[in-house]
Short mmCIF file of C-alpha atoms in Angstrom, two decimals:
data_model
loop_
_atom_site.label_atom_id
_atom_site.label_comp_id
_atom_site.label_asym_id
_atom_site.label_seq_id
_atom_site.Cartn_x
_atom_site.Cartn_y
_atom_site.Cartn_z
CA UNK A 1217 0.17 -0.10 0.23
CA UNK A 1218 2.90 2.88 1.44
CA UNK A 1219 5.96 2.67 -1.19
CA UNK A 1220 9.36 2.35 0.67
CA UNK A 1221 9.84 6.36 0.17
CA UNK A 1222 6.46 7.07 1.61
CA UNK A 1223 6.95 4.31 4.68
CA UNK A 1224 10.06 5.82 5.99
CA UNK A 1225 8.68 9.16 6.09
CA UNK A 1226 5.52 8.17 8.25
CA UNK A 1227 8.53 6.09 10.18
CA UNK A 1228 9.88 9.33 11.15
CA UNK A 1229 6.62 11.28 12.15
CA UNK A 1230 5.45 8.31 14.24
CA UNK A 1231 8.57 8.66 16.38
CA UNK A 1232 7.01 11.58 18.11
CA UNK A 1233 3.87 9.31 19.45
CA UNK A 1234 4.14 9.50 23.00
CA UNK A 1235 1.18 7.50 24.25
CA UNK A 1236 0.18 4.16 22.82
CA UNK A 1237 -3.06 4.72 20.40
CA UNK A 1238 -5.38 2.67 18.79
CA UNK A 1239 -6.28 2.10 14.60
CA UNK A 1240 -9.82 0.42 14.43
CA UNK A 1241 -11.12 -0.38 10.62
CA UNK A 1242 -14.70 -1.72 9.69
CA UNK A 1243 -14.36 -3.49 6.54
CA UNK A 1244 -16.34 -5.70 4.00
CA UNK A 1245 -15.43 -7.34 1.01
CA UNK A 1246 -14.55 -5.22 -1.68
CA UNK A 1247 -10.90 -3.93 -2.80
CA UNK A 1248 -11.05 -0.42 -1.28
CA UNK A 1249 -11.80 -2.48 2.05
CA UNK A 1250 -8.77 -4.65 1.43
CA UNK A 1251 -6.88 -1.77 0.92
CA UNK A 1252 -7.49 0.23 4.00
CA UNK A 1253 -6.92 -3.14 5.90
CA UNK A 1254 -3.65 -2.89 4.74
CA UNK A 1255 -2.88 0.64 5.27
CA UNK A 1256 -3.94 0.04 8.42
CA UNK A 1257 -1.65 -3.22 9.51
CA UNK A 1258 1.57 -1.30 7.93
CA UNK A 1259 0.83 2.08 9.83
CA UNK A 1260 0.24 -0.58 12.83
CA UNK A 1261 3.67 -2.17 12.10
CA UNK A 1262 5.60 0.85 11.93
CA UNK A 1263 5.67 1.87 15.91
CA UNK A 1264 5.12 -0.60 19.11
CA UNK A 1265 3.05 2.44 20.49
CA UNK A 1266 0.28 1.76 17.20
CA UNK A 1267 -1.99 -1.05 17.80
CA UNK A 1268 -4.85 -2.58 15.08
CA UNK A 1269 -8.36 -4.16 15.75
CA UNK A 1270 -11.45 -4.32 13.58
CA UNK A 1271 -14.48 -2.95 14.41
CA UNK A 1272 -18.12 -2.46 12.86
CA UNK A 1273 -18.96 0.86 11.90
CA UNK A 1274 -22.03 2.22 9.87
CA UNK A 1275 -19.86 3.52 6.69
CA UNK A 1276 -17.33 0.71 5.40
CA UNK A 1277 -14.36 0.56 4.73
CA UNK A 1278 -13.40 3.18 7.56
CA UNK A 1279 -10.85 3.62 10.09
CA UNK A 1280 -11.02 5.04 13.63
CA UNK A 1281 -8.09 6.68 15.74
CA UNK A 1282 -7.75 6.96 19.40
CA UNK A 1283 -5.67 7.14 22.20
CA UNK A 1284 -5.48 3.62 23.63
CA UNK A 1285 -8.54 2.62 25.77
CA UNK A 1286 -10.81 5.88 24.56
CA UNK A 1287 -14.04 5.54 22.24
CA UNK A 1288 -12.95 6.44 19.00
CA UNK A 1289 -13.44 10.53 17.81
CA UNK A 1290 -11.58 10.77 14.66
CA UNK A 1291 -12.69 8.57 11.43
CA UNK A 1292 -11.61 7.98 7.80
CA UNK A 1293 -14.55 7.03 5.86
CA UNK A 1294 -12.92 5.71 2.81
CA UNK A 1295 -8.93 5.70 2.77
CA UNK A 1296 -6.83 8.72 3.59
CA UNK A 1297 -4.30 8.83 0.72
CA UNK A 1298 -3.60 11.69 -1.83
CA UNK A 1299 -3.96 15.26 -0.27
CA UNK A 1300 -5.71 13.22 2.81
CA UNK A 1301 -2.55 11.56 3.84
CA UNK A 1302 -1.16 14.42 5.87
CA UNK A 1303 -4.57 14.32 7.57
CA UNK A 1304 -3.84 10.77 8.80
CA UNK A 1305 -0.52 11.55 9.71
CA UNK A 1306 -1.49 14.58 11.80
CA UNK A 1307 -4.35 12.72 13.42
CA UNK A 1308 -2.00 9.80 14.88
CA UNK A 1309 0.60 12.04 15.93
CA UNK A 1310 -2.26 14.25 17.68
CA UNK A 1311 -4.53 11.00 19.09
CA UNK A 1312 -0.47 9.97 20.27
CA UNK A 1313 0.26 12.91 22.44
CA UNK A 1314 2.06 15.05 20.36
CA UNK A 1315 0.77 18.86 20.87
CA UNK A 1316 -0.61 20.92 17.70
CA UNK A 1317 1.50 24.39 16.71
CA UNK A 1318 -2.34 25.84 16.55
CA UNK A 1319 -2.51 29.20 18.86
CA UNK A 1320 -2.67 28.27 22.32
CA UNK A 1321 -5.50 30.51 22.94
CA UNK A 1322 -7.22 28.98 20.00
CA UNK A 1323 -6.58 25.31 21.34
CA UNK A 1324 -8.08 26.83 24.61
CA UNK A 1325 -11.06 28.06 23.06
CA UNK A 1326 -11.69 24.71 21.35
CA UNK A 1327 -11.73 23.35 25.36
CA UNK A 1328 -13.96 25.04 26.42
CA UNK A 1329 -16.75 24.73 24.22
CA UNK A 1330 -19.46 23.55 25.54
CA UNK A 1331 -22.41 21.75 23.67
CA UNK A 1332 -22.44 18.27 21.57
CA UNK A 1333 -20.68 18.78 17.98
CA UNK A 1334 -20.82 15.74 15.34
CA UNK A 1335 -18.95 16.98 12.49
CA UNK A 1336 -19.31 15.22 9.08
CA UNK A 1337 -16.79 16.55 5.90
CA UNK A 1338 -17.24 15.27 2.79
CA UNK A 1339 -14.01 15.40 0.58
CA UNK A 1340 -12.49 14.28 -2.93
CA UNK A 1341 -8.83 13.13 -2.26
CA UNK A 1342 -8.24 15.70 -5.34
CA UNK A 1343 -9.24 18.18 -3.57
CA UNK A 1344 -6.39 20.88 -2.42
CA UNK A 1345 -8.58 22.67 0.24
CA UNK A 1346 -10.00 19.88 1.95
CA UNK A 1347 -7.26 18.85 4.26
CA UNK A 1348 -7.53 22.45 6.00
CA UNK A 1349 -11.23 21.55 7.26
CA UNK A 1350 -10.55 18.00 7.84
CA UNK A 1351 -7.41 18.74 10.12
CA UNK A 1352 -9.15 21.56 11.82
CA UNK A 1353 -11.72 19.38 12.94
CA UNK A 1354 -10.19 16.23 13.45
CA UNK A 1355 -7.93 18.54 15.59
CA UNK A 1356 -10.99 19.76 17.70
CA UNK A 1357 -12.40 16.54 18.50
CA UNK A 1358 -8.95 15.07 19.79
CA UNK A 1359 -9.01 18.23 22.15
CA UNK A 1360 -12.93 18.01 23.29
CA UNK A 1361 -14.36 14.94 24.16
CA UNK A 1362 -17.73 16.75 23.18
CA UNK A 1363 -16.57 16.77 19.29
CA UNK A 1364 -16.56 13.93 16.90
CA UNK A 1365 -15.99 14.05 13.09
CA UNK A 1366 -15.84 11.88 10.30
CA UNK A 1367 -14.20 12.24 7.16
CA UNK A 1368 -16.07 10.78 4.35
CA UNK A 1369 -14.67 10.15 0.43
CA UNK A 1370 -17.56 11.22 -1.52
CA UNK A 1371 -16.01 9.29 -4.47
CA UNK A 1372 -16.38 6.46 -2.44
CA UNK A 1373 -20.08 7.02 -0.66
CA UNK A 1374 -21.49 8.26 -3.80
CA UNK A 1375 -25.22 7.22 -2.10
CA UNK A 1376 -25.00 9.60 0.71
CA UNK A 1377 -23.25 12.25 -1.58
CA UNK A 1378 -26.41 12.05 -3.96
CA UNK A 1379 -28.76 11.66 -1.21
CA UNK A 1380 -27.18 14.95 0.52
CA UNK A 1381 -26.98 16.51 -2.95
CA UNK A 1382 -23.46 17.27 -2.11
CA UNK A 1383 -21.88 18.57 -5.32
CA UNK A 1384 -18.88 20.68 -3.81
CA UNK A 1385 -16.29 20.03 -1.40
CA UNK A 1386 -15.21 20.25 1.09
CA UNK A 1387 -18.89 20.32 2.63
CA UNK A 1388 -19.55 19.89 6.61
CA UNK A 1389 -22.18 18.73 8.36
CA UNK A 1390 -22.95 19.62 11.89
CA UNK A 1391 -25.46 17.41 13.83
CA UNK A 1392 -26.71 16.21 10.67
CA UNK A 1393 -27.44 19.71 8.94
CA UNK A 1394 -25.27 21.63 6.90
CA UNK A 1395 -22.28 23.76 8.42
CA UNK A 1396 -20.54 25.29 5.50
CA UNK A 1397 -19.08 24.42 2.36
CA UNK A 1398 -15.16 25.69 1.02
CA UNK A 1399 -12.08 26.07 2.88
CA UNK A 1400 -12.39 27.02 6.35
CA UNK A 1401 -9.69 27.40 8.79
CA UNK A 1402 -9.34 26.29 12.38
CA UNK A 1403 -10.05 29.58 13.99
CA UNK A 1404 -12.75 30.09 11.36
CA UNK A 1405 -14.92 27.26 12.50
CA UNK A 1406 -14.33 27.37 15.65
CA UNK A 1407 -16.04 31.13 16.10
CA UNK A 1408 -18.45 29.95 14.38
CA UNK A 1409 -19.95 27.29 16.93
CA UNK A 1410 -18.02 30.16 19.42
CA UNK A 1411 -21.25 32.42 19.51
CA UNK A 1412 -20.05 34.97 21.86
CA UNK A 1413 -15.72 34.58 19.64
CA UNK A 1414 -16.50 37.81 17.34
CA UNK A 1415 -17.43 40.38 19.67
CA UNK A 1416 -14.72 39.25 22.19
CA UNK A 1417 -12.35 39.53 18.84
CA UNK A 1418 -13.57 43.13 18.22
CA UNK A 1419 -13.20 44.44 21.19
CA UNK A 1420 -9.26 43.20 21.76
CA UNK A 1421 -9.14 44.69 18.23
CA UNK A 1422 -10.38 48.15 19.22
CA UNK A 1423 -7.92 48.35 21.49
CA UNK A 1424 -5.09 48.03 19.15
CA UNK A 1425 -2.37 50.79 19.22
CA UNK A 1426 -2.18 52.32 16.17
CA UNK A 1427 0.03 50.95 13.31
CA UNK A 1428 3.01 52.52 11.33
CA UNK A 1429 2.05 50.04 7.98
CA UNK A 1430 -1.23 48.02 8.39
CA UNK A 1431 -1.58 45.62 5.50
CA UNK A 1432 -5.09 44.47 4.27
CA UNK A 1433 -4.89 41.15 2.78
CA UNK A 1434 -3.10 38.10 3.21
CA UNK A 1435 -1.83 36.98 -0.39
CA UNK A 1436 1.14 37.16 -2.02
CA UNK A 1437 1.48 40.79 -1.90
CA UNK A 1438 0.37 41.12 1.42
CA UNK A 1439 3.06 38.89 2.66
CA UNK A 1440 5.47 40.83 0.72
CA UNK A 1441 4.73 43.86 1.79
CA UNK A 1442 4.59 42.46 5.86
CA UNK A 1443 7.69 41.41 5.25
CA UNK A 1444 9.46 44.40 3.62
CA UNK A 1445 7.79 46.47 6.28
CA UNK A 1446 8.68 44.87 9.25
CA UNK A 1447 12.16 44.68 8.09
CA UNK A 1448 12.36 48.62 8.05
CA UNK A 1449 11.34 48.24 12.13
CA UNK A 1450 8.28 49.85 12.00
CA UNK A 1451 4.90 48.75 13.84
CA UNK A 1452 3.05 46.35 11.53
CA UNK A 1453 -0.10 44.99 10.81
CA UNK A 1454 -1.63 42.82 8.64
CA UNK A 1455 -5.52 42.21 8.58
CA UNK A 1456 -7.57 39.57 6.34
CA UNK A 1457 -10.26 37.23 5.94
CA UNK A 1458 -8.04 34.10 5.73
CA UNK A 1459 -3.96 33.84 4.94
CA UNK A 1460 -2.69 33.14 1.16
CA UNK A 1461 -5.72 34.38 -0.74
CA UNK A 1462 -6.42 32.57 -4.38
CA UNK A 1463 -3.09 31.10 -3.85
CA UNK A 1464 -4.61 28.71 -1.39
CA UNK A 1465 -6.76 27.30 -4.67
CA UNK A 1466 -4.32 27.12 -6.73
CA UNK A 1467 -2.78 23.38 -7.28
CA UNK A 1468 0.25 23.44 -9.48
CA UNK A 1469 2.66 26.38 -9.80
CA UNK A 1470 5.89 25.79 -12.58
CA UNK A 1471 6.48 29.62 -12.92
CA UNK A 1472 7.46 30.65 -9.47
CA UNK A 1473 11.50 31.69 -10.32
CA UNK A 1474 13.91 29.56 -8.68
CA UNK A 1475 11.15 26.74 -7.93
CA UNK A 1476 10.38 24.49 -10.61
CA UNK A 1477 7.39 23.00 -8.98
CA UNK A 1478 5.34 23.82 -6.00
CA UNK A 1479 1.99 23.59 -4.97
CA UNK A 1480 -0.38 26.55 -3.35
CA UNK A 1481 -1.20 25.90 -0.14
CA UNK A 1482 2.49 24.56 0.43
CA UNK A 1483 3.67 27.94 -0.85
CA UNK A 1484 1.24 30.00 1.20
CA UNK A 1485 2.03 27.68 4.15
CA UNK A 1486 5.97 28.89 3.70
CA UNK A 1487 4.68 32.60 3.23
CA UNK A 1488 2.73 32.55 6.64
CA UNK A 1489 5.71 30.97 8.08
CA UNK A 1490 8.34 33.92 6.54
CA UNK A 1491 5.71 36.55 7.88
CA UNK A 1492 5.30 34.95 11.29
CA UNK A 1493 9.23 35.03 11.44
CA UNK A 1494 9.01 38.66 11.66
CA UNK A 1495 6.98 41.05 14.28
CA UNK A 1496 4.12 41.24 12.38
CA UNK A 1497 0.41 41.34 14.25
CA UNK A 1498 -1.27 39.26 12.24
CA UNK A 1499 -5.16 39.27 12.49
CA UNK A 1500 -7.20 36.80 10.43
CA UNK A 1501 -10.94 36.36 9.80
CA UNK A 1502 -11.31 39.79 9.63
CA UNK A 1503 -13.27 41.42 6.51
CA UNK A 1504 -12.42 45.09 5.97
CA UNK A 1505 -15.77 47.36 5.53
CA UNK A 1506 -14.51 50.94 4.83
CA UNK A 1507 -11.70 53.14 4.58
CA UNK A 1508 -11.15 56.91 5.98
CA UNK A 1509 -8.07 59.08 5.26
CA UNK A 1510 -7.17 61.88 8.28
CA UNK A 1511 -4.64 62.23 10.53
CA UNK A 1512 -4.21 58.49 10.89
CA UNK A 1513 -6.04 56.23 8.19
CA UNK A 1514 -8.82 54.09 9.69
CA UNK A 1515 -10.23 50.90 8.42
CA UNK A 1516 -13.52 49.92 9.70
CA UNK A 1517 -13.85 45.97 9.87
CA UNK A 1518 -17.34 44.07 9.45
CA UNK A 1519 -16.95 42.80 12.89
CA UNK A 1520 -17.40 46.84 13.88
CA UNK A 1521 -13.70 47.05 15.26
CA UNK A 1522 -11.80 49.91 13.68
CA UNK A 1523 -8.16 49.66 13.27
CA UNK A 1524 -5.98 52.75 12.67
CA UNK A 1525 -2.63 53.85 10.86
CA UNK A 1526 -0.24 56.42 9.67
CA UNK A 1527 -0.28 54.52 6.39
CA UNK A 1528 -1.95 50.95 4.90
CA UNK A 1529 -1.20 48.86 2.14
CA UNK A 1530 -4.33 47.16 0.63
CA UNK A 1531 -4.08 43.75 -1.21
CA UNK A 1532 -6.87 42.58 -1.15
CA UNK A 1533 -6.64 40.82 -4.60
CA UNK A 1534 -9.30 39.40 -6.25
CA UNK A 1535 -11.65 36.07 -7.02
CA UNK A 1536 -13.61 33.92 -9.55
CA UNK A 1537 -15.37 35.72 -11.86
CA UNK A 1538 -19.19 34.59 -12.14
CA UNK A 1539 -21.10 34.10 -14.96
CA UNK A 1540 -23.95 36.94 -13.45
CA UNK A 1541 -26.99 34.34 -15.31
CA UNK A 1542 -30.14 33.48 -13.53
CA UNK A 1543 -29.73 30.17 -11.72
CA UNK A 1544 -26.05 30.77 -11.05
CA UNK A 1545 -26.26 31.67 -7.53
CA UNK A 1546 -29.26 29.53 -6.49
CA UNK A 1547 -27.02 26.42 -7.89
CA UNK A 1548 -23.64 27.55 -6.50
CA UNK A 1549 -22.51 24.35 -4.67
CA UNK A 1550 -24.98 22.24 -6.53
CA UNK A 1551 -23.57 21.74 -9.98
CA UNK A 1552 -22.14 25.71 -10.39
CA UNK A 1553 -18.52 25.08 -9.33
CA UNK A 1554 -15.30 27.11 -9.72
CA UNK A 1555 -12.88 24.44 -8.49
CA UNK A 1556 -12.49 21.69 -10.96
CA UNK A 1557 -9.77 19.87 -9.13
CA UNK A 1558 -11.78 19.69 -5.94
CA UNK A 1559 -15.19 19.17 -7.25
CA UNK A 1560 -14.35 17.11 -10.37
CA UNK A 1561 -14.55 13.71 -8.86
CA UNK A 1562 -17.86 14.42 -7.42
CA UNK A 1563 -19.04 13.85 -11.54
CA UNK A 1564 -17.55 11.13 -12.08
CA UNK A 1565 -19.24 9.31 -14.68
CA UNK A 1566 -21.66 12.39 -15.81
CA UNK A 1567 -21.59 15.28 -18.22
CA UNK A 1568 -20.37 18.96 -17.63
CA UNK A 1569 -20.03 22.12 -18.85
CA UNK A 1570 -16.76 24.39 -18.42
CA UNK A 1571 -17.32 27.97 -19.07
CA UNK A 1572 -14.10 29.84 -20.65
CA UNK A 1573 -11.76 28.94 -23.42
CA UNK A 1574 -8.67 31.10 -21.64
CA UNK A 1575 -5.73 28.01 -20.52
CA UNK A 1576 -7.79 28.16 -16.83
CA UNK A 1577 -11.11 26.95 -18.66
CA UNK A 1578 -9.31 24.26 -21.27
CA UNK A 1579 -7.23 23.31 -18.37
CA UNK A 1580 -9.96 22.50 -15.96
CA UNK A 1581 -11.37 20.43 -19.79
CA UNK A 1582 -8.49 18.31 -19.81
CA UNK A 1583 -8.80 17.56 -16.25
CA UNK A 1584 -12.19 16.73 -16.22
CA UNK A 1585 -12.32 14.79 -19.37
CA UNK A 1586 -10.22 12.15 -17.20
CA UNK A 1587 -12.94 11.65 -14.51
CA UNK A 1588 -16.19 12.68 -16.20
CA UNK A 1589 -18.20 11.07 -19.04
CA UNK A 1590 -18.23 14.40 -21.53
CA UNK A 1591 -16.91 17.77 -21.38
CA UNK A 1592 -18.70 20.86 -23.28
CA UNK A 1593 -16.72 23.92 -23.16
CA UNK A 1594 -18.15 27.03 -24.24
CA UNK A 1595 -16.04 29.94 -25.29
CA UNK A 1596 -17.89 33.57 -25.93
CA UNK A 1597 -15.57 34.51 -28.53
CA UNK A 1598 -14.94 33.13 -32.12
CA UNK A 1599 -11.77 31.53 -31.10
CA UNK A 1600 -9.98 30.06 -28.29
CA UNK A 1601 -7.60 32.16 -25.82
CA UNK A 1602 -5.84 29.01 -24.11
CA UNK A 1603 -2.19 28.22 -25.18
CA UNK A 1604 -1.83 26.05 -28.36
CA UNK A 1605 -0.33 23.26 -26.64
CA UNK A 1606 -3.88 22.91 -24.29
CA UNK A 1607 -5.78 23.69 -27.54
CA UNK A 1608 -4.21 20.84 -29.24
CA UNK A 1609 -4.37 18.25 -26.40
CA UNK A 1610 -8.04 19.17 -25.48
CA UNK A 1611 -9.01 18.53 -29.12
CA UNK A 1612 -7.31 15.26 -29.33
CA UNK A 1613 -10.04 14.27 -26.03
CA UNK A 1614 -12.87 12.23 -27.80
CA UNK A 1615 -14.70 13.27 -25.09
CA UNK A 1616 -14.46 16.98 -25.10
CA UNK A 1617 -16.65 19.19 -27.31
CA UNK A 1618 -15.78 22.86 -27.79
CA UNK A 1619 -18.60 25.55 -28.94
CA UNK A 1620 -17.07 28.97 -29.71
CA UNK A 1621 -19.77 31.86 -30.23
CA UNK A 1622 -21.32 30.60 -26.74
CA UNK A 1623 -23.28 33.13 -24.52
CA UNK A 1624 -24.35 31.43 -21.34
CA UNK A 1625 -28.04 32.63 -20.57
CA UNK A 1626 -29.21 30.78 -17.67
CA UNK A 1627 -28.51 27.52 -15.42
CA UNK A 1628 -31.05 25.12 -15.50
CA UNK A 1629 -31.94 23.09 -12.31
CA UNK A 1630 -34.74 20.78 -10.54
CA UNK A 1631 -34.85 22.70 -7.67
CA UNK A 1632 -32.01 20.85 -5.71
CA UNK A 1633 -29.63 20.45 -8.41
CA UNK A 1634 -28.18 21.92 -11.91
CA UNK A 1635 -29.66 20.00 -14.95
CA UNK A 1636 -28.24 22.16 -17.52
CA UNK A 1637 -27.50 25.48 -19.10
CA UNK A 1638 -28.86 27.18 -22.02
CA UNK A 1639 -26.71 29.83 -24.29
CA UNK A 1640 -27.28 31.61 -27.13
CA UNK A 1641 -25.47 30.83 -30.69
CA UNK A 1642 -23.92 34.93 -30.95
CA UNK A 1643 -23.13 34.10 -35.01
CA UNK A 1644 -27.06 32.74 -35.56
CA UNK A 1645 -29.24 34.55 -32.27
CA UNK A 1646 -30.52 30.94 -32.06
CA UNK A 1647 -31.06 29.60 -27.93
CA UNK A 1648 -29.64 26.04 -27.55
CA UNK A 1649 -29.89 23.88 -24.86
CA UNK A 1650 -26.83 21.54 -22.77
CA UNK A 1651 -28.03 18.98 -20.17
CA UNK A 1652 -25.21 18.61 -17.98
CA UNK A 1653 -24.95 17.88 -14.24
CA UNK A 1654 -21.93 20.28 -13.54
CA UNK A 1655 -21.02 23.82 -14.87
CA UNK A 1656 -17.76 24.60 -14.09
CA UNK A 1657 -16.98 28.35 -14.08
CA UNK A 1658 -13.43 29.61 -15.32
CA UNK A 1659 -13.67 33.49 -17.11
CA UNK A 1660 -10.89 35.34 -15.22
CA UNK A 1661 -10.76 37.38 -11.65
CA UNK A 1662 -12.67 40.17 -10.33
CA UNK A 1663 -10.70 42.87 -7.72
CA UNK A 1664 -12.37 43.04 -4.29
CA UNK A 1665 -12.61 46.49 -4.39
CA UNK A 1666 -16.89 46.69 -3.72
CA UNK A 1667 -15.99 47.78 -0.25
CA UNK A 1668 -14.39 50.74 -1.23
CA UNK A 1669 -16.70 52.12 -3.75
CA UNK A 1670 -17.77 55.64 -2.47
CA UNK A 1671 -14.53 56.30 -1.07
CA UNK A 1672 -12.29 59.18 -1.91
CA UNK A 1673 -10.00 55.89 -3.51
CA UNK A 1674 -9.55 56.43 -7.37
CA UNK A 1675 -10.59 53.07 -9.05
CA UNK A 1676 -10.28 51.86 -12.66
CA UNK A 1677 -13.07 51.21 -14.85
CA UNK A 1678 -12.69 47.58 -14.21
CA UNK A 1679 -12.98 48.31 -10.36
CA UNK A 1680 -9.34 47.92 -9.75
CA UNK A 1681 -7.14 50.47 -7.15
CA UNK A 1682 -5.03 53.14 -9.06
CA UNK A 1683 -1.76 53.16 -8.58
CA UNK A 1684 1.68 55.04 -9.17
CA UNK A 1685 5.11 53.27 -9.41
CA UNK A 1686 5.55 53.12 -5.92
CA UNK A 1687 2.00 51.68 -5.23
CA UNK A 1688 0.67 55.12 -4.22
CA UNK A 1689 -3.03 55.51 -4.58
CA UNK A 1690 -4.93 58.83 -4.20
CA UNK A 1691 -5.67 58.71 -1.16
CA UNK A 1692 -2.60 60.29 0.90
CA UNK A 1693 -0.97 57.36 3.25
CA UNK A 1694 -2.72 54.29 1.34
CA UNK A 1695 -0.59 52.09 -1.32
CA UNK A 1696 -2.20 49.33 -3.18
CA UNK A 1697 -0.12 46.14 -4.44
CA UNK A 1698 -1.18 42.78 -5.92
CA UNK A 1699 -4.22 41.78 -8.36
CA UNK A 1700 -6.60 44.16 -6.88
CA UNK A 1701 -4.78 47.18 -8.69
CA UNK A 1702 -3.91 48.43 -12.07
CA UNK A 1703 -1.13 46.36 -12.50
CA UNK A 1704 -1.55 44.38 -15.91
CA UNK A 1705 -0.28 40.70 -15.53
CA UNK A 1706 -2.16 38.93 -12.03
CA UNK A 1707 0.96 36.53 -11.46
CA UNK A 1708 1.83 35.60 -7.71
CA UNK A 1709 5.75 36.80 -8.18
CA UNK A 1710 4.56 39.98 -9.56
CA UNK A 1711 2.43 40.39 -6.53
CA UNK A 1712 5.21 39.65 -4.41
CA UNK A 1713 7.31 42.25 -6.32
CA UNK A 1714 4.17 44.86 -6.19
CA UNK A 1715 4.24 44.45 -2.50
CA UNK A 1716 7.48 44.77 -1.64
CA UNK A 1717 7.50 48.07 -3.67
CA UNK A 1718 4.25 49.29 -2.36
CA UNK A 1719 5.82 48.66 1.58
CA UNK A 1720 9.56 50.58 0.59
CA UNK A 1721 6.79 53.29 -0.92
CA UNK A 1722 4.38 53.33 2.47
CA UNK A 1723 7.87 53.52 4.36
CA UNK A 1724 9.27 56.08 1.91
CA UNK A 1725 5.72 58.32 3.02
CA UNK A 1726 6.65 57.77 6.54
CA UNK A 1727 10.05 59.27 6.67
CA UNK A 1728 8.79 62.16 4.81
CA UNK A 1729 5.75 62.65 6.95
CA UNK A 1730 5.71 63.92 10.82
CA UNK A 1731 4.08 61.42 12.90
CA UNK A 1732 0.71 62.78 14.52
CA UNK A 1733 0.62 64.20 17.76
CA UNK A 1734 -0.97 61.36 19.53
CA UNK A 1735 1.53 58.84 18.54
CA UNK A 1736 5.05 60.74 19.32
CA UNK A 1737 2.92 61.04 22.68
CA UNK A 1738 2.20 57.55 22.84
CA UNK A 1739 5.94 56.68 21.85
CA UNK A 1740 7.44 59.08 24.33
CA UNK A 1741 5.22 57.51 27.01
CA UNK A 1742 6.65 53.49 26.15
CA UNK A 1743 9.73 55.09 26.25
CA UNK A 1744 9.82 56.64 29.00
CA UNK A 1745 8.27 53.38 31.50
CA UNK A 1746 10.88 51.34 29.66
CA UNK A 1747 13.85 53.97 31.08
#
């Protein structure tokens, strides 16, 4: 089951187990059950502190992990390989007493949660977003005896997927009711079940002293800006909904100079660790709502908290562009999807459509063609915009059809899930239906600037923040970087360079602008107390 290299890596990790653990498997006569039992046997053979037993569970094949002598609270329904292998390793280590590296305050918050929380997460093994959710919920179940969690491979338990109409992963259920969908961090999940967390956090943020530089956004541009600002020895803060931005949803990265190949989540983990190596006040799970410029720039958050700073760098990035046609929002997550790598396996053997003929659209069609019955690509223009090598590959696939001059006008559904779409042939004006179970939208990005409309900040006709060569915007003391700006090329490495430029621009602004009297007085007071 495990090759020699993987077995050696796992053996090294398992040396960190402190206390005995028990792995119990529930199997039937299926080939997958045989694979799972083989995996569990190999794991148990790598450590004297791991024992294996067989037990009955409502889902087979499945594997439960628990400290020896305790009732299991962490389960894997399916074979936790692929992207979920790390989830398995962490579950083994945590059950064996190896401490988590998560924020101690957050871990204590999990331990103090009251009530019964039974989580179920439907995943696909090719989903790069799923492990974050699985690992967060497994950790919660390990820490709190009132919490249980089971990971369910949607491709293996198709009947459940169909019954619950799961058409996007990760999809999380709490006590039998739908809880959330898509990537969620440990903090996001905990704060969602802890009703008083948001109010406590807002009060805490309101007490923060003014920053010299406050970065809004945690993607490549925001991370680079934070590092460059902190290296100048100035008070630096970073506030974001989540760390990583769009890069967290990127699978293969092959053009990051000096690194032949990496993956989005791996790059984001490195970025986050690099930022944390410096004195940067990182505040996540916070969404910007309003920006005001005065003696200090004030940032109001949706939570009601307000942060202030002598300068601000906006790096809020962009998100997938939507079609904005009837039915799209109604069936979002019910057949309308934006991540073919995550949700493709849920449409195994079915007919799907890809909207968009650029690189992302044609790459999605190629990937999906190996999973689904048939892929229909709809391109608005009269020619594809994808690289020629991708076009040749797509056209060589017998189950890929490409339609030009196709304007999607409607997503059709039966009230529960997508059943098709309607498009207009732009050459003839004829309206035509396409029967599909899934629609993957790949038509580019839109900047995250809605919250800035109505402010004094100048935006382009496309909603991007206009900047000069130093990253400065039309608002004094406010800079911007990355995909949210008018920079012509939306690339990770360009965003990093732009973030660095904005940080240097902000620092240059600070050394040429006298600090407000309130900040000067506060610094003098702090210096007097430390003397």
